[in-house]
Amino acid sequence: MKQLEYSQLETFDTEYVNNNRWEIVKEKIDNDFPDGNFTFLDIGGGNGKFADRLLMAYPQSNGTVIDNSELLLSKNKTHERKTLICDSVANLSKFHQKYDLVCFNWLLHHLVSDSYTQTRQNMFDTVNIAQSLLTYCGRVSIFENMYNGLVIDGLPSHLIFSLTSSKYIASFTKKMGANTAGVGVCFLSKQQWISTLKKSDLQLLAYSDAGDAWSISWVRKLFLHMGKVHEGHFWLSSSSPI
Ligand SMILES: C[S@@+](CC[C@H](N)C(=O)[O-])C[C@H]1O[C@@H](n2cnc3c(N)ncnc32)[C@H](O)[C@@H]1O
């Protein structure tokens, strides 16, 4: 899997799970872990702001943040119930500890290899590895961007991957606003996410839209064949829905 450069990673030092998005995941946690006593693993958890929210809202919880960016991990506040691990998702299969909650907040689209097919496989394999990290009643929480096609649903995913992963046109894609220029990014449409997750070892329990459609210029929309672009949240379990 490719790694983003320092300057590209710096832009991720922000709080992605804001108050509105937090309400979505909090409702799910309150419902499935009513005593608030759970362990969590935030994969690609970066600066740890989401872990901090969990630890504050659930004083009986304990969590681990794993990320392959030392820069982002160094931004974490220390907390007696928080563990930090600097490692790549590529090594997740070596982890043997089990967690009640495994989170992927805007991580999966970064698991880029040289080809689109291998990248999709990385994403799928990583979701499946999460299953092996779950306790019996464990849950997986995924926040992602949904890039739906105007007519051909999966086309923006391919176009954005091809454009951003090319080193030859990296200065152009950077000027176009792609933070991942020269490395690549693999956004999926909502339907692509649903079909990927349904093929996995996990059970999709719920999907929630996590915000309004993004406002994007029509030129960009036409160029990238984009329809509605928005954020969404998936809640999954390792067993059959209750
Ligand atoms: C868009 S940021 C999201 C950060 C965090 N989850 C949040 O919501 O604030 C993507 C994160 O994934 C991490 N990441 C990307 N590829 C990774 C990999 N192969 N292994 C572990 N972490 C990775 C980045 O370092 C970064 O922290």
Short mmCIF file of C-alpha atoms and ligand atoms in Angstrom, two decimals:
data_model
loop_
_atom_site.label_atom_id
_atom_site.label_comp_id
_atom_site.label_asym_id
_atom_site.label_seq_id
_atom_site.Cartn_x
_atom_site.Cartn_y
_atom_site.Cartn_z
CA MET A 1 0.00 0.00 0.00
CA LYS A 2 1.25 3.49 -0.80
CA GLN A 3 1.92 6.04 1.91
CA LEU A 4 1.02 9.72 1.69
CA GLU A 5 3.73 12.36 2.10
CA TYR A 6 4.20 14.51 5.17
CA SER A 7 2.60 17.60 3.56
CA GLN A 8 -0.42 15.51 2.46
CA LEU A 9 -0.85 14.01 5.93
CA GLU A 10 -0.72 17.40 7.65
CA THR A 11 -4.13 18.29 6.24
CA PHE A 12 -5.65 15.36 8.16
CA ASP A 13 -4.92 17.00 11.49
CA THR A 14 -8.52 18.07 11.89
CA GLU A 15 -11.72 16.85 13.56
CA TYR A 16 -13.64 14.82 10.97
CA VAL A 17 -16.26 13.50 13.38
CA ASN A 18 -17.95 16.80 14.24
CA ASN A 19 -21.02 17.15 16.45
CA ASN A 20 -23.53 16.09 13.76
CA ARG A 21 -21.54 13.04 12.70
CA TRP A 22 -20.89 12.17 16.34
CA GLU A 23 -24.65 11.97 17.02
CA ILE A 24 -24.98 9.27 14.33
CA VAL A 25 -22.36 6.97 15.80
CA LYS A 26 -23.24 7.79 19.42
CA GLU A 27 -26.82 6.65 18.87
CA LYS A 28 -25.56 3.31 17.55
CA ILE A 29 -23.11 2.85 20.44
CA ASP A 30 -25.75 3.76 23.07
CA ASN A 31 -28.08 1.22 21.54
CA ASP A 32 -25.61 -1.67 21.24
CA PHE A 33 -23.38 -0.99 24.27
CA PRO A 34 -25.94 0.39 26.76
CA ASP A 35 -23.60 0.07 29.77
CA GLY A 36 -20.91 2.11 27.96
CA ASN A 37 -18.34 -0.48 28.92
CA PHE A 38 -16.50 -1.42 25.74
CA THR A 39 -13.09 -1.54 24.11
CA PHE A 40 -12.45 0.11 20.75
CA LEU A 41 -9.84 0.17 18.00
CA ASP A 42 -9.75 3.27 15.82
CA ILE A 43 -7.92 2.21 12.66
CA GLY A 44 -6.31 5.16 10.86
CA GLY A 45 -7.36 7.18 13.90
CA GLY A 46 -4.75 9.87 13.21
CA ASN A 47 -4.70 12.68 15.76
CA GLY A 48 -7.01 10.74 18.12
CA LYS A 49 -9.75 13.35 18.35
CA PHE A 50 -12.43 10.73 17.71
CA ALA A 51 -10.89 8.41 20.32
CA ASP A 52 -10.91 11.34 22.77
CA ARG A 53 -14.63 11.89 22.15
CA LEU A 54 -15.32 8.22 22.83
CA LEU A 55 -13.23 8.20 26.00
CA MET A 56 -14.93 11.33 27.30
CA ALA A 57 -18.48 10.21 26.49
CA TYR A 58 -17.94 6.68 27.81
CA PRO A 59 -15.82 6.78 30.99
CA GLN A 60 -15.72 2.97 31.15
CA SER A 61 -14.36 2.56 27.65
CA ASN A 62 -10.76 1.84 26.69
CA GLY A 63 -9.33 2.40 23.26
CA THR A 64 -6.43 2.00 20.88
CA VAL A 65 -5.57 4.28 17.98
CA ILE A 66 -3.53 2.73 15.18
CA ASP A 67 -2.08 4.83 12.38
CA ASN A 68 1.01 4.62 10.17
CA SER A 69 1.67 8.35 10.42
CA GLU A 70 3.99 9.27 13.28
CA LEU A 71 3.15 12.89 12.56
CA LEU A 72 -0.58 12.40 13.23
CA LEU A 73 -0.05 10.08 16.17
CA SER A 74 2.18 12.72 17.76
CA LYS A 75 -0.82 15.08 17.78
CA ASN A 76 -2.68 12.76 20.20
CA LYS A 77 -3.46 13.95 23.71
CA THR A 78 -2.24 11.40 26.22
CA HIS A 79 -4.99 9.61 28.10
CA GLU A 80 -4.75 6.82 30.65
CA ARG A 81 -7.36 4.78 28.76
CA LYS A 82 -5.84 5.36 25.31
CA THR A 83 -3.09 3.30 23.65
CA LEU A 84 -1.28 4.44 20.51
CA ILE A 85 0.20 2.08 17.94
CA CYS A 86 2.23 3.23 14.96
CA ASP A 87 1.67 0.60 12.30
CA SER A 88 0.06 0.07 8.93
CA VAL A 89 -3.27 -1.52 8.19
CA ALA A 90 -1.23 -3.92 6.07
CA ASN A 91 -0.08 -5.56 9.34
CA LEU A 92 -3.52 -5.85 10.98
CA SER A 93 -3.65 -9.62 10.50
CA LYS A 94 -0.79 -9.89 13.05
CA PHE A 95 -2.98 -8.35 15.78
CA HIS A 96 -4.60 -10.87 18.09
CA GLN A 97 -6.41 -8.68 20.60
CA LYS A 98 -10.22 -8.44 20.20
CA TYR A 99 -12.25 -5.23 20.43
CA ASP A 100 -15.96 -4.49 20.93
CA LEU A 101 -15.89 -1.65 18.43
CA VAL A 102 -13.64 -1.24 15.39
CA CYS A 103 -13.78 2.15 13.64
CA PHE A 104 -12.69 3.17 10.16
CA ASN A 105 -13.27 6.90 9.83
CA TRP A 106 -12.33 8.04 6.31
CA LEU A 107 -9.49 5.50 6.17
CA LEU A 108 -10.50 2.84 3.65
CA HIS A 109 -10.28 5.07 0.56
CA HIS A 110 -6.57 5.62 1.36
CA LEU A 111 -5.55 1.95 1.05
CA VAL A 112 -4.11 2.48 -2.39
CA SER A 113 -1.86 0.16 -4.40
CA ASP A 114 -0.71 0.50 -8.03
CA SER A 115 -3.92 -0.79 -9.64
CA TYR A 116 -7.59 -0.01 -9.03
CA THR A 117 -8.33 -3.75 -8.69
CA GLN A 118 -5.65 -4.27 -6.03
CA THR A 119 -6.81 -1.14 -4.19
CA ARG A 120 -10.40 -2.41 -4.05
CA GLN A 121 -9.01 -5.72 -2.80
CA ASN A 122 -7.03 -3.90 -0.06
CA MET A 123 -10.24 -2.20 1.08
CA PHE A 124 -12.20 -5.46 1.05
CA ASP A 125 -9.46 -7.43 2.85
CA THR A 126 -9.17 -4.74 5.52
CA VAL A 127 -12.91 -4.80 6.22
CA ASN A 128 -12.71 -8.58 6.53
CA ILE A 129 -9.75 -8.40 8.91
CA ALA A 130 -11.88 -6.18 11.14
CA GLN A 131 -14.23 -9.12 11.53
CA SER A 132 -11.41 -11.19 13.03
CA LEU A 133 -10.63 -8.39 15.52
CA LEU A 134 -14.17 -8.26 16.90
CA THR A 135 -15.49 -9.71 20.14
CA TYR A 136 -18.61 -11.88 19.87
CA CYS A 137 -21.07 -8.95 19.97
CA GLY A 138 -18.65 -6.54 18.32
CA ARG A 139 -19.52 -3.75 15.91
CA VAL A 140 -17.73 -2.02 13.05
CA SER A 141 -18.31 1.66 12.36
CA ILE A 142 -17.37 3.15 8.98
CA PHE A 143 -17.61 6.79 7.93
CA GLU A 144 -16.91 7.36 4.24
CA ASN A 145 -17.45 9.74 1.35
CA MET A 146 -19.94 8.61 -1.29
CA TYR A 147 -19.11 9.64 -4.86
CA ASN A 148 -22.16 8.58 -6.86
CA GLY A 149 -21.99 8.60 -10.67
CA LEU A 150 -24.17 10.87 -12.77
CA VAL A 151 -25.33 7.99 -15.03
CA ILE A 152 -22.70 5.27 -14.60
CA ASP A 153 -22.57 4.80 -10.85
CA GLY A 154 -18.98 3.55 -10.45
CA LEU A 155 -17.34 5.86 -12.99
CA PRO A 156 -16.23 8.69 -10.62
CA SER A 157 -14.45 6.09 -8.49
CA HIS A 158 -12.37 4.90 -11.48
CA LEU A 159 -11.76 8.40 -12.84
CA ILE A 160 -10.66 9.88 -9.51
CA PHE A 161 -8.40 6.89 -8.83
CA SER A 162 -6.74 7.11 -12.27
CA LEU A 163 -6.23 10.85 -12.10
CA THR A 164 -4.95 11.04 -8.52
CA SER A 165 -2.71 7.99 -8.69
CA SER A 166 -0.79 9.14 -11.77
CA LYS A 167 2.60 10.65 -10.90
CA TYR A 168 2.86 12.22 -14.40
CA ILE A 169 -0.08 14.56 -13.90
CA ALA A 170 0.36 15.07 -10.14
CA SER A 171 1.01 18.81 -10.45
CA PHE A 172 -2.24 19.17 -12.45
CA THR A 173 -4.36 17.11 -10.03
CA LYS A 174 -2.81 19.00 -7.10
CA LYS A 175 -3.84 22.29 -8.72
CA MET A 176 -7.33 20.80 -9.15
CA GLY A 177 -7.42 20.41 -5.35
CA ALA A 178 -6.54 16.72 -4.94
CA ASN A 179 -4.59 16.35 -1.71
CA THR A 180 -3.74 12.79 -2.69
CA ALA A 181 -2.19 13.79 -6.05
CA GLY A 182 0.53 11.38 -7.16
CA VAL A 183 -0.46 8.72 -4.62
CA GLY A 184 -4.14 8.13 -5.31
CA VAL A 185 -7.46 7.82 -3.57
CA CYS A 186 -10.30 5.37 -4.07
CA PHE A 187 -13.69 6.84 -3.28
CA LEU A 188 -16.72 4.64 -3.93
CA SER A 189 -20.37 5.36 -4.60
CA LYS A 190 -22.93 4.47 -1.94
CA GLN A 191 -23.98 1.42 -3.98
CA GLN A 192 -20.37 0.31 -4.42
CA TRP A 193 -19.87 0.53 -0.66
CA ILE A 194 -23.05 -1.40 0.05
CA SER A 195 -22.20 -4.18 -2.39
CA THR A 196 -18.60 -4.38 -1.07
CA LEU A 197 -19.77 -4.60 2.52
CA LYS A 198 -22.48 -7.13 1.70
CA LYS A 199 -19.85 -9.41 0.13
CA SER A 200 -17.67 -9.16 3.26
CA ASP A 201 -17.78 -11.39 6.34
CA LEU A 202 -19.60 -8.61 8.19
CA GLN A 203 -23.34 -8.05 8.45
CA LEU A 204 -24.55 -4.58 7.45
CA LEU A 205 -26.94 -3.48 10.20
CA ALA A 206 -27.60 0.15 9.28
CA TYR A 207 -26.70 2.94 6.91
CA SER A 208 -27.16 6.66 7.67
CA ASP A 209 -26.51 9.69 5.49
CA ALA A 210 -24.00 11.78 7.41
CA GLY A 211 -24.64 15.24 6.01
CA ASP A 212 -26.08 17.08 3.02
CA ALA A 213 -24.88 16.74 -0.55
CA TRP A 214 -21.63 18.61 -1.18
CA SER A 215 -21.73 21.74 -3.26
CA ILE A 216 -19.47 21.08 -6.26
CA SER A 217 -19.14 23.18 -9.42
CA TRP A 218 -20.95 21.75 -12.47
CA VAL A 219 -17.69 21.83 -14.47
CA ARG A 220 -16.02 19.52 -11.97
CA LYS A 221 -19.15 17.39 -11.72
CA LEU A 222 -19.29 16.92 -15.49
CA PHE A 223 -15.53 16.33 -15.78
CA LEU A 224 -15.64 13.59 -13.15
CA HIS A 225 -19.12 12.31 -14.04
CA MET A 226 -20.27 13.02 -10.50
CA GLY A 227 -23.87 12.95 -9.30
CA LYS A 228 -24.62 13.41 -5.62
CA VAL A 229 -21.55 13.44 -3.40
CA HIS A 230 -22.08 13.13 0.33
CA GLU A 231 -20.90 11.38 3.50
CA GLY A 232 -22.35 8.25 4.98
CA HIS A 233 -22.05 5.96 7.96
CA PHE A 234 -22.21 2.16 8.02
CA TRP A 235 -22.81 0.12 11.18
CA LEU A 236 -21.94 -3.54 10.96
CA SER A 237 -21.71 -6.63 13.13
CA SER A 238 -19.89 -9.91 12.92
CA SER A 239 -23.05 -11.91 13.39
CA SER A 240 -26.65 -11.88 12.11
CA PRO A 241 -28.74 -8.75 12.78
CA ILE A 242 -30.58 -8.81 16.09
C1 LIG B 1 -8.55 11.20 6.23
S1 LIG B 1 -7.54 10.78 7.58
C2 LIG B 1 -8.76 10.35 8.82
C3 LIG B 1 -8.21 10.43 10.20
C4 LIG B 1 -9.15 9.99 11.32
N1 LIG B 1 -9.70 8.67 11.11
C5 LIG B 1 -10.25 11.00 11.52
O1 LIG B 1 -11.40 10.70 11.17
O2 LIG B 1 -9.97 12.10 11.99
C6 LIG B 1 -6.89 9.19 7.10
C7 LIG B 1 -6.02 8.56 8.15
O3 LIG B 1 -5.63 7.26 7.74
C8 LIG B 1 -4.26 7.06 8.02
N2 LIG B 1 -3.75 6.01 7.14
C9 LIG B 1 -3.68 6.04 5.79
N3 LIG B 1 -3.17 4.88 5.33
C10 LIG B 1 -2.93 4.10 6.42
C11 LIG B 1 -2.40 2.78 6.59
N4 LIG B 1 -2.02 2.03 5.55
N5 LIG B 1 -2.29 2.30 7.85
C12 LIG B 1 -2.69 3.04 8.92
N6 LIG B 1 -3.18 4.29 8.81
C13 LIG B 1 -3.30 4.82 7.57
C14 LIG B 1 -3.64 8.43 7.80
O4 LIG B 1 -2.37 8.56 8.42
C15 LIG B 1 -4.71 9.32 8.41
O5 LIG B 1 -4.54 9.47 9.80
#
